[in-house]
């Protein structure tokens, strides 16, 4: 499958004819994959199908201008583009549909995503960057509507950074910032806020981004009149059109069945974006969706006969076929023969994909049957076991679930029996889990040599006469060291640039390092995250600043669905080591309380969540992460910037390890576990508890994800035999997570002489003011009395009731 690469003036008619027929073959192959793919879902071999039929011809035109080094950030209709650029074969298409867990069989996601979700490999088998400028790139798709848009912004901004910032090693990532980020979205999905937020941000930033809007007049079953004002997205975006006095977009409109007009339109869009770094919107209209939205429904249910008749006539493949015949490039008979051969190729590719998918499972089934047959011969429950064996044998196209489920059920019939055959079966099941589970569960985090698991602690060191300074100066000087030592590092956020952030942690750094590396952005948290994701995917080391932790909620969907799943959904073939900087904890008021950690940690597994108690610890986390390849959220203590800390003499070099707790105060009576700003209150309360004879051990968890990798907290509990988890999240939030880790993961329950306790904030958001904080979140008196009550229950005579 080839695409036009020569200038038209350099082509002979035969070259021209061959290229067009190759395009037709690619489009027909893609269509046949869609048609046969739908049938595979309806027969049950595949679970769900969503296909690119009706969008083939525009993607042929797009492929002609999609160059090495470029990136795609699209949605689940772009299979023709992937076939055109040589990144998706027929067999790979069906392997993805079946969910084949081999990254070689399904290079898009190793069976972790449904078909139609496309990505290329940015990393080699060791997690090293491949040379991205020598290949055509696709960032890994996600299903959430318009969720690909924020990442698209960052992919485009990377070109601007590479073009305009000196000192970065661009060897594998860019050629003078000439790369375009190509985005696609359905017309109905332009209703999403993420679309408009991205459109506005890209217009402000002026980045080389081309967005194709595939417009087939529907969003699922809902017509455009219910989706878009004026039923026309390019019409309502006219205000973004650039003119001689104002920067903005170039907005182009083209019919999706017009092959030559599409080629001209995409060539124009490419020239503007690549050369001028101006964003472009291509509104591709009059498209069709011959099979409806997905295999979950039929479009005959919601489209009129007139619409269906029009779609049949103006199907882009039908129109291309007519154009080829009218221009004497091929006869109808020749095209029908091409179609016939393609149907055969697609059928053969489908069969090869299914056979490759099924073969290892059939081998595992045979191995399991042999084992359990041997077990049955020695068991008093042979009749029941034989029934399970026969049921498994009768499954002609089994899944791994069928194989393993049968083996596990048989163990129930062997309770109380003892034989070498039973032991062999138990060992096989254990081995099977060890071998198969990673196919579905690996790479939630990096498994490369740059994993944070390999990071070593470097403690801060101090001069004998180390000065006590406002803690913000430690963060500021550490960032100064980072930007001086890492040319590819940059930071951006609301108030981050000119004023040096709201707490002066970046004071003076924009003036020193320039507006592209220390940048102000608009109030648009989702696309701040998107900028960071996209730039990190292209080899830069961005730090995206969300001004307050509460504002993370605006970007939580992007963090959860895109960033957190990236390594997982590509089985380690893409990464985005983005650092998210924010501040929170212990501020007063409903929307500036900054403590909704329970929700966050359960929604963004795949991103580290770090909760340093002071700025030295926070600075150490930044230093650690910049030598690693995983994303993380760092929450600085909002009320800690003006507190005094000693200035280290190894700024920029000390490193705080992830997943390692710190015992802030040793004690023998009870273990108190917390993090962030609350820890300072606990430290003071622990001193007061000593006055009444209670010696508390105080532990700072430092990071919630990962959590206490060395299981050091349980060692404390084994000494004190009592446990209390204290935090400022709601009941059942982060404290419940911490308690579960200590009691169940670390088996801390074995050492308890008293009921483990949690002390949290009230279920509501904090009220405003000092008194609002006092009556909403754990106070020193709350902590004192809660600890005292535990000791009272243990020894009423030594600790008479307080109240």
PDB file of C-alpha atoms in Angstrom, residues 149-155 157 492 524-536 544 555 558 562 578:
ATOM      1  CA  UNK A 149      -7.679  16.740  22.044  1.00  0.00           C
ATOM      2  CA  UNK A 150      -5.630  17.991  25.042  1.00  0.00           C
ATOM      3  CA  UNK A 151      -2.811  15.564  24.220  1.00  0.00           C
ATOM      4  CA  UNK A 152      -2.890  16.786  20.605  1.00  0.00           C
ATOM      5  CA  UNK A 153      -2.108  20.293  21.829  1.00  0.00           C
ATOM      6  CA  UNK A 154       1.013  19.098  23.627  1.00  0.00           C
ATOM      7  CA  UNK A 155       2.199  17.035  20.672  1.00  0.00           C
ATOM      8  CA  UNK A 157       3.590  22.419  21.152  1.00  0.00           C
ATOM      9  CA  UNK A 492       3.880  26.185  32.636  1.00  0.00           C
ATOM     10  CA  UNK A 524      -7.742  25.784  31.333  1.00  0.00           C
ATOM     11  CA  UNK A 525      -6.572  22.879  33.467  1.00  0.00           C
ATOM     12  CA  UNK A 526      -7.445  20.028  31.099  1.00  0.00           C
ATOM     13  CA  UNK A 527      -5.267  21.389  28.317  1.00  0.00           C
ATOM     14  CA  UNK A 528      -2.477  22.280  30.743  1.00  0.00           C
ATOM     15  CA  UNK A 529      -2.368  18.537  31.406  1.00  0.00           C
ATOM     16  CA  UNK A 530      -2.656  17.878  27.691  1.00  0.00           C
ATOM     17  CA  UNK A 531       0.289  20.139  26.930  1.00  0.00           C
ATOM     18  CA  UNK A 532       2.348  18.153  29.382  1.00  0.00           C
ATOM     19  CA  UNK A 533       1.257  14.739  28.120  1.00  0.00           C
ATOM     20  CA  UNK A 534       1.958  15.545  24.485  1.00  0.00           C
ATOM     21  CA  UNK A 535       5.324  17.159  25.084  1.00  0.00           C
ATOM     22  CA  UNK A 536       6.415  14.313  27.360  1.00  0.00           C
ATOM     23  CA  UNK A 544       2.526  21.075  34.280  1.00  0.00           C
ATOM     24  CA  UNK A 555      -8.234  17.686  34.512  1.00  0.00           C
ATOM     25  CA  UNK A 558      -7.418  13.425  31.209  1.00  0.00           C
ATOM     26  CA  UNK A 562      -5.046   9.142  29.167  1.00  0.00           C
ATOM     27  CA  UNK A 578       5.014  14.211  32.980  1.00  0.00           C
TER      28      UNK A 578
END
